[in-house]
PDB file of C-alpha atoms in Angstrom:
ATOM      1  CA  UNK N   1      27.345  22.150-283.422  1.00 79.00           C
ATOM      2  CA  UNK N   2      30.639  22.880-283.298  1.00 87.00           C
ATOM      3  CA  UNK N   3      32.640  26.027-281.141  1.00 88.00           C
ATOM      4  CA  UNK N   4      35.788  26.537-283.730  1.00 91.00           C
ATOM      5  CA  UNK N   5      37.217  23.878-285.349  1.00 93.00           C
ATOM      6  CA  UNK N   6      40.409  21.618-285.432  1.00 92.00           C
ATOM      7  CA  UNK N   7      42.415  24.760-287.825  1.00 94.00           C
ATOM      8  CA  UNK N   8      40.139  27.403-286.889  1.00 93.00           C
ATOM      9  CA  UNK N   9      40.291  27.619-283.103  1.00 93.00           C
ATOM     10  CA  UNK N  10      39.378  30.221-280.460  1.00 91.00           C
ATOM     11  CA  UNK N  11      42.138  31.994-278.587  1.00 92.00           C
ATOM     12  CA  UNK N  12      40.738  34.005-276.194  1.00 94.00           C
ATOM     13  CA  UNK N  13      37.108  33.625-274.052  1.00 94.00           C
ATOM     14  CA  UNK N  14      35.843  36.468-271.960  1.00 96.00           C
ATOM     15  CA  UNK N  15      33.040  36.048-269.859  1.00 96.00           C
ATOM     16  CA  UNK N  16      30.526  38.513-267.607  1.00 97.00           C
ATOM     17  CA  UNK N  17      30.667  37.996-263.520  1.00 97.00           C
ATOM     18  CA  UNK N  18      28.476  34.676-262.225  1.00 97.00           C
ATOM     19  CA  UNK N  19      28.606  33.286-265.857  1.00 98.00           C
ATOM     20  CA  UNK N  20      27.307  29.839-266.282  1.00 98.00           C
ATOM     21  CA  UNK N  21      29.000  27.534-268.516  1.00 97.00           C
ATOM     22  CA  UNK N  22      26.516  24.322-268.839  1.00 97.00           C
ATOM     23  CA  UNK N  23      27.129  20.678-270.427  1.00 96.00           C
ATOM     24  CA  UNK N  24      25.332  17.974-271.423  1.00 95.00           C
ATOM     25  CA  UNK N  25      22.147  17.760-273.145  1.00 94.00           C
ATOM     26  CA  UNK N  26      20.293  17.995-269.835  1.00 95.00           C
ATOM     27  CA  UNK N  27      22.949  20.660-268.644  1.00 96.00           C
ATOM     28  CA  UNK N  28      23.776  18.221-265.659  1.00 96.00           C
ATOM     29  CA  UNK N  29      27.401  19.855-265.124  1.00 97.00           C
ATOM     30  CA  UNK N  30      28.278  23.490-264.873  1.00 98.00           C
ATOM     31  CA  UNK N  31      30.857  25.334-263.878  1.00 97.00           C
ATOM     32  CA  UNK N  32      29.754  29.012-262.447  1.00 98.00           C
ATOM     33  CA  UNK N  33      31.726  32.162-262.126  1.00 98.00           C
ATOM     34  CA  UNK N  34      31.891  33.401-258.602  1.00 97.00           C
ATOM     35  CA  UNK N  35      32.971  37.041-258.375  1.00 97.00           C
ATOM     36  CA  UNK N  36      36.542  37.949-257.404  1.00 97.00           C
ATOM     37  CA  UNK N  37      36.767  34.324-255.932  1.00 97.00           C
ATOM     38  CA  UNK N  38      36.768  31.122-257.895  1.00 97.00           C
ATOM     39  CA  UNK N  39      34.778  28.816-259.986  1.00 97.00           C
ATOM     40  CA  UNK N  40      32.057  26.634-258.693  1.00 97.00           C
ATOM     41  CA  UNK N  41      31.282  22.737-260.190  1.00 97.00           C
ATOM     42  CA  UNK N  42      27.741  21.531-259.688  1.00 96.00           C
ATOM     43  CA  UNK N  43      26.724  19.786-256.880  1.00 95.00           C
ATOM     44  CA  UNK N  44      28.923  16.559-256.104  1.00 96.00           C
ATOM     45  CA  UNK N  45      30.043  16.432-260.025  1.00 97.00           C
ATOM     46  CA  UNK N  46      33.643  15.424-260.144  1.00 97.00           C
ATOM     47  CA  UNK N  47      37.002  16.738-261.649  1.00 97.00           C
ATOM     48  CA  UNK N  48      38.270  13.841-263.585  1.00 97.00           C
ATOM     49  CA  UNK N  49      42.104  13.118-264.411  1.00 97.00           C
ATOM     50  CA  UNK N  50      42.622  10.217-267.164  1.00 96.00           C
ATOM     51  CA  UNK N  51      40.125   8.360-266.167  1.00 97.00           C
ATOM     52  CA  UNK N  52      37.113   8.334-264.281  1.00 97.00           C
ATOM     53  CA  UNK N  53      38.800   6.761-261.139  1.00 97.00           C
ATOM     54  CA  UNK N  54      41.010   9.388-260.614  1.00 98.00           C
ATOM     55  CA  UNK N  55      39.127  12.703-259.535  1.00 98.00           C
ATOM     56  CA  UNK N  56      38.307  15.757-256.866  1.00 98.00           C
ATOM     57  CA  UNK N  57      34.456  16.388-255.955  1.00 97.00           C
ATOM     58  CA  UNK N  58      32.689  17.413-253.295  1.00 97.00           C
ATOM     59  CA  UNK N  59      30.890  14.429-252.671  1.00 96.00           C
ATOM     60  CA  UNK N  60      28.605  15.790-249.292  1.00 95.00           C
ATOM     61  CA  UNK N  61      28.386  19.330-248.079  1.00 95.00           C
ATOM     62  CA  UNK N  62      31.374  20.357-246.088  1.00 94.00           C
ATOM     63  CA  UNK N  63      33.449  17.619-247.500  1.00 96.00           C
ATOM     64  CA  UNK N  64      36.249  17.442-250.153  1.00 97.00           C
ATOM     65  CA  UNK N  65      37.024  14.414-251.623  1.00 97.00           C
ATOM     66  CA  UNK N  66      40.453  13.657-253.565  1.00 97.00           C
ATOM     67  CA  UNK N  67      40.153  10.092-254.972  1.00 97.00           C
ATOM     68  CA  UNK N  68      42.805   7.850-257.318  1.00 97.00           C
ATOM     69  CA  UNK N  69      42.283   4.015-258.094  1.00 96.00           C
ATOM     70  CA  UNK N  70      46.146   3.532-257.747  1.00 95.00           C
ATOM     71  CA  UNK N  71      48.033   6.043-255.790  1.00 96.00           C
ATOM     72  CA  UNK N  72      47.871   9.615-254.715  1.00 95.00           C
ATOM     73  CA  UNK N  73      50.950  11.340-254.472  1.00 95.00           C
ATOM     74  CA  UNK N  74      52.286  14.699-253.138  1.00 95.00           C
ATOM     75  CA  UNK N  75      55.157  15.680-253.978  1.00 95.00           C
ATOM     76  CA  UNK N  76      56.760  19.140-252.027  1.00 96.00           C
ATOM     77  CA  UNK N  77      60.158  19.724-249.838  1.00 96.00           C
ATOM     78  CA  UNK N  78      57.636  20.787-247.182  1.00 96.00           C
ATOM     79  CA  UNK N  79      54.224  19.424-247.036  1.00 95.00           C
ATOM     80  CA  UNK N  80      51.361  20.868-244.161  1.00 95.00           C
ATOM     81  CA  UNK N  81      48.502  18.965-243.237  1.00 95.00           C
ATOM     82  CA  UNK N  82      46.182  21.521-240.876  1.00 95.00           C
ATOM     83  CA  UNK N  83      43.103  19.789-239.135  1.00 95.00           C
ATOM     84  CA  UNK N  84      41.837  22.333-236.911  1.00 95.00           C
ATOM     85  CA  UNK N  85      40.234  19.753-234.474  1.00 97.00           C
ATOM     86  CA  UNK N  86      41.309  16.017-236.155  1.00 96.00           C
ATOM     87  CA  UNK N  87      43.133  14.072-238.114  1.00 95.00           C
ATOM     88  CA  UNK N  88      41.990  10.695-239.091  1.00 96.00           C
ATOM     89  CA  UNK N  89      44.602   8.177-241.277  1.00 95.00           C
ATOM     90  CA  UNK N  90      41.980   5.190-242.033  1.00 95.00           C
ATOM     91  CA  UNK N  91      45.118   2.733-243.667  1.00 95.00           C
ATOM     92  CA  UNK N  92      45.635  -0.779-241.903  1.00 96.00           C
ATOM     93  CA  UNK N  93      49.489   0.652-242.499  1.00 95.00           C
ATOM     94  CA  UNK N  94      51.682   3.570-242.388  1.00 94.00           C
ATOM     95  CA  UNK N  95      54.940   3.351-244.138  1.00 93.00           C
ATOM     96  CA  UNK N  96      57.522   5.971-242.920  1.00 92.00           C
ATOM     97  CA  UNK N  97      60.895   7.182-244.485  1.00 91.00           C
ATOM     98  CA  UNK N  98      62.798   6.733-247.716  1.00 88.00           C
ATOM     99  CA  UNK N  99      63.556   3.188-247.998  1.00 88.00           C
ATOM    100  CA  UNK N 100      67.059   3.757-247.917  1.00 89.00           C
ATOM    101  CA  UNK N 101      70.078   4.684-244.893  1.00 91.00           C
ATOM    102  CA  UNK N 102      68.351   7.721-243.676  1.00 91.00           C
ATOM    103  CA  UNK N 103      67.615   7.794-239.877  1.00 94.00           C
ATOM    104  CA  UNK N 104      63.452   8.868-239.745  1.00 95.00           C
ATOM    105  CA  UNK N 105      62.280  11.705-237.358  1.00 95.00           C
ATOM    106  CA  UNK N 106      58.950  12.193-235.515  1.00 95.00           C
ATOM    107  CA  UNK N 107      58.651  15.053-234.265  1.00 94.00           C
ATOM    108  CA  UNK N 108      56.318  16.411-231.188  1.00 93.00           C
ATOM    109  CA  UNK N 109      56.148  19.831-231.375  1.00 92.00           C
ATOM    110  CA  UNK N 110      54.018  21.836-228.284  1.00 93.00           C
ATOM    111  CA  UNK N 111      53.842  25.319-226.624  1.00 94.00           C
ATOM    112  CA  UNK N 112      56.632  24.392-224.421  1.00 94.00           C
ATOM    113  CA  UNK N 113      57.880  21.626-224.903  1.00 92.00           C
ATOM    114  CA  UNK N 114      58.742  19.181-227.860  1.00 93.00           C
ATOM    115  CA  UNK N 115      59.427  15.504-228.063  1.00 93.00           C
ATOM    116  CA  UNK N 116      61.272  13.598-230.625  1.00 94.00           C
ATOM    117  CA  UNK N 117      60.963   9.593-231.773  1.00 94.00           C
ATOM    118  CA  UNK N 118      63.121   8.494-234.127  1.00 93.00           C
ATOM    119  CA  UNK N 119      64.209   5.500-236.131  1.00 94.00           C
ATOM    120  CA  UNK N 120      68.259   4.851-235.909  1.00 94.00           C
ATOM    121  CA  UNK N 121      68.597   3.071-239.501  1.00 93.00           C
ATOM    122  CA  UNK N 122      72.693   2.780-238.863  1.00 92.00           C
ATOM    123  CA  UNK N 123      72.110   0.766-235.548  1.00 93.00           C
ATOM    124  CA  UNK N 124      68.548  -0.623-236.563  1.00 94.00           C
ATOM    125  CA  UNK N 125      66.644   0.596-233.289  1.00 94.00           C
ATOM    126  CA  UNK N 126      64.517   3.362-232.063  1.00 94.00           C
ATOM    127  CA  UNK N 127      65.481   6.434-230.102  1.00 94.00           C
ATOM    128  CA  UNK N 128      63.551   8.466-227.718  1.00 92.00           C
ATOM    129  CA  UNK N 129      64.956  12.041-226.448  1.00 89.00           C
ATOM    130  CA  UNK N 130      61.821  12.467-223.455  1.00 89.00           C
ATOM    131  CA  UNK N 131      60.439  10.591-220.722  1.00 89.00           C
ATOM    132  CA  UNK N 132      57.583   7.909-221.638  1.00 89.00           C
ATOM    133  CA  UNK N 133      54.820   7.349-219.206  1.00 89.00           C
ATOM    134  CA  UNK N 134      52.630   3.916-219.521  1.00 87.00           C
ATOM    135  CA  UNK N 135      48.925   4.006-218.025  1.00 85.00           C
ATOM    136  CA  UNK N 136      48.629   2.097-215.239  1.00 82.00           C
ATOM    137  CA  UNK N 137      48.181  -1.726-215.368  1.00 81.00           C
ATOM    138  CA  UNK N 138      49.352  -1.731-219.065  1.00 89.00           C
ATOM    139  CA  UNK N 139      52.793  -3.688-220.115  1.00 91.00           C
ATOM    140  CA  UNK N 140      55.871  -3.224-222.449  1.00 92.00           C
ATOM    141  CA  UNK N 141      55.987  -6.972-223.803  1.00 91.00           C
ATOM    142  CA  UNK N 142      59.259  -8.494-224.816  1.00 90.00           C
ATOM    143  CA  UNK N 143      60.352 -11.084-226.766  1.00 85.00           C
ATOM    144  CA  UNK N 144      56.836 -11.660-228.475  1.00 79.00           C
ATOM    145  CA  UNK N 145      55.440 -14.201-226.418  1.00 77.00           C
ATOM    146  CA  UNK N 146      53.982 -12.064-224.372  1.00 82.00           C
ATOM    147  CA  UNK N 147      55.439 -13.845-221.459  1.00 86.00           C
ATOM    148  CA  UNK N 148      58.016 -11.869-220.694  1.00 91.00           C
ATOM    149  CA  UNK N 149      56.556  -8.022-219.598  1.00 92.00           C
ATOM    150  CA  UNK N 150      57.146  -5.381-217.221  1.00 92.00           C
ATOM    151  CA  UNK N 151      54.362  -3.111-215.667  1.00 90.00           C
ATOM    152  CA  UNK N 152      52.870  -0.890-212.910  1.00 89.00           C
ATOM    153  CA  UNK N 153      50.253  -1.830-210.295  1.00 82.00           C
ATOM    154  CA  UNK N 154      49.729   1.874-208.918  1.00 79.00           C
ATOM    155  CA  UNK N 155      52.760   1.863-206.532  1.00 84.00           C
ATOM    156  CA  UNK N 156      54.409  -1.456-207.412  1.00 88.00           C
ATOM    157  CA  UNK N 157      56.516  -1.585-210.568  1.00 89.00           C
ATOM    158  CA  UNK N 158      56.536  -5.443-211.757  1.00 89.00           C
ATOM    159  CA  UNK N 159      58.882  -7.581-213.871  1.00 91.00           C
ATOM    160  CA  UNK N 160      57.599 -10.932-214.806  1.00 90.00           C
ATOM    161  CA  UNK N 161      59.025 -13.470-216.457  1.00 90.00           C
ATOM    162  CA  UNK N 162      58.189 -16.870-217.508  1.00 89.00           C
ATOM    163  CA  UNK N 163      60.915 -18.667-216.753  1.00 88.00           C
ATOM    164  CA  UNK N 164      64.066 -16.873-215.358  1.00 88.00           C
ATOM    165  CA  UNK N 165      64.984 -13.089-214.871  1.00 87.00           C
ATOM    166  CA  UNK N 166      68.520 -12.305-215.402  1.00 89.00           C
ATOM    167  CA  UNK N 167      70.911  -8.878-214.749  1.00 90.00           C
ATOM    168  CA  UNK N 168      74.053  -8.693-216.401  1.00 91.00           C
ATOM    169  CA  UNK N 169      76.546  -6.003-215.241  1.00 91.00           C
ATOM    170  CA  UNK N 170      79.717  -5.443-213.659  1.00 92.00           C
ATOM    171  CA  UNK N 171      78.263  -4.051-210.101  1.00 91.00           C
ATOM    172  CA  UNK N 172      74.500  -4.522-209.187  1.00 90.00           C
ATOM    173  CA  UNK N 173      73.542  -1.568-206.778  1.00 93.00           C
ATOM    174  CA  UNK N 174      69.938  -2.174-204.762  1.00 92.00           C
ATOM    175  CA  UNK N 175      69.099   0.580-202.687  1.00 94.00           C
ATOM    176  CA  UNK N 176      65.796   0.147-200.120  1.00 93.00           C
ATOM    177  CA  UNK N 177      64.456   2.496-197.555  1.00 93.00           C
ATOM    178  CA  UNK N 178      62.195  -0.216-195.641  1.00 93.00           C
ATOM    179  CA  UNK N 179      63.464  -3.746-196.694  1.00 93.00           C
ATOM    180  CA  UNK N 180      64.325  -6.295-199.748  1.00 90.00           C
ATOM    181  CA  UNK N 181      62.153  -9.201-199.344  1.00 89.00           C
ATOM    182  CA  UNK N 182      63.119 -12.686-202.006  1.00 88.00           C
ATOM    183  CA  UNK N 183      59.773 -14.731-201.542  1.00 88.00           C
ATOM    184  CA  UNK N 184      61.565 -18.107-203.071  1.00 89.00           C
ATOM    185  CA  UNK N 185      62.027 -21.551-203.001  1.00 88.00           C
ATOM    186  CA  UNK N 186      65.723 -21.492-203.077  1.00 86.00           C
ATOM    187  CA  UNK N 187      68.200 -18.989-203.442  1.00 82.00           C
ATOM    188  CA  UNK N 188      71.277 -19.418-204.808  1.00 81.00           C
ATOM    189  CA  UNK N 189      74.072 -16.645-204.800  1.00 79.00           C
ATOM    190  CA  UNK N 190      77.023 -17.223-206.607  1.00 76.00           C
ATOM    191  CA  UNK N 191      80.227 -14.518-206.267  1.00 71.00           C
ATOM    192  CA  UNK N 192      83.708 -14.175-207.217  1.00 67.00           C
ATOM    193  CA  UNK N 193      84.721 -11.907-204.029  1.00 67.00           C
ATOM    194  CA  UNK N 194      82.902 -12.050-200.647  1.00 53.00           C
TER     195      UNK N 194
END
């Protein structure tokens, strides 16, 4: 049976509070009428777009579910994520900024103080504006080979390299309260002035 037809259509549908519309033969979807709030689809039953790959449900209690086969895009000037307790990014990669010259900003922002990491695009490096602090007996690598490192052993701040350690500058200032100790082979010192 038929509800209007294709030159005879219905313009306007009024129905009572908690109304139930029901489809299907076995009336396996509805869609209820909640009063002075919203509608309500039945149970985990999904809101399709275009296909059936591309939907919103509910698909456990608690739990919203916004699913696309391709891509899901937002699209704002300002978009807000709130997670009361967590957020959780399951990806095996992130992909930041607009694939163009803009610089890209992360931004810390706390009760009293904020921290900012950014990417420099126009001198292809990163920039940090606050003070990092590495846990102890963990490195900063360099080079790749994971040779080359520095780290911290509690009170003893250690830079290793594999084969030679080099400092380039005009004056080299080394200021100890107890003593400078060179544990080496040889030692060779090589200066323009005395």
């Amino acid at each position: 049976a038929y509800l209007g037809t294709s030159s005879l259509q219905w313009s306007d549908l009024f129905l009572a509070d908690e109304a139930v519309i029901s489809f299907g033969d076995d009336n396996e979807v509805t869609l209820t009428h909640v009063h002075n709030s919203g509608l309500i689809i039945s149970d985990d039953d999904q809101l399709q777009f275009g296909d059936s790959g591309t939907f919103i449900n509910q698909s456990t209690n608690g739990q919203l579910d916004i699913d696309a086969d391709g891509q899901l895009e937002l699209t704002s000037p300002i978009i807000q994520l709130v997670a009361t307790s967590e957020l959780d990014i399951d990806t095996p990669t992130i992909n930041l900024g607009e694939d163009d010259t803009s610089d890209v900003t992360l931004n810390f922002l706390g009760t009293n103080n904020d921290g900012t990491f950014w990417w420099d695009e126009s001198y292809d490096h990163f920039i940090f504006n606050d003070d990092i602090v590495m846990a102890s007996t963990e490195r900063i690598y360099f080079g790749g080979n994971e040779t080359e490192s520095i780290y911290d052993n509690s009170t003893v701040l250690t830079l290793s390299a594999s084969s030679e350690f080099q400092i380039d500058a005009p004056t080299l200032d080394v200021n100890s309260s107890t003593a400078v100790t060179i544990d080496t082979v040889t030692t060779d010192i090589a200066s323009t002035t005395s």
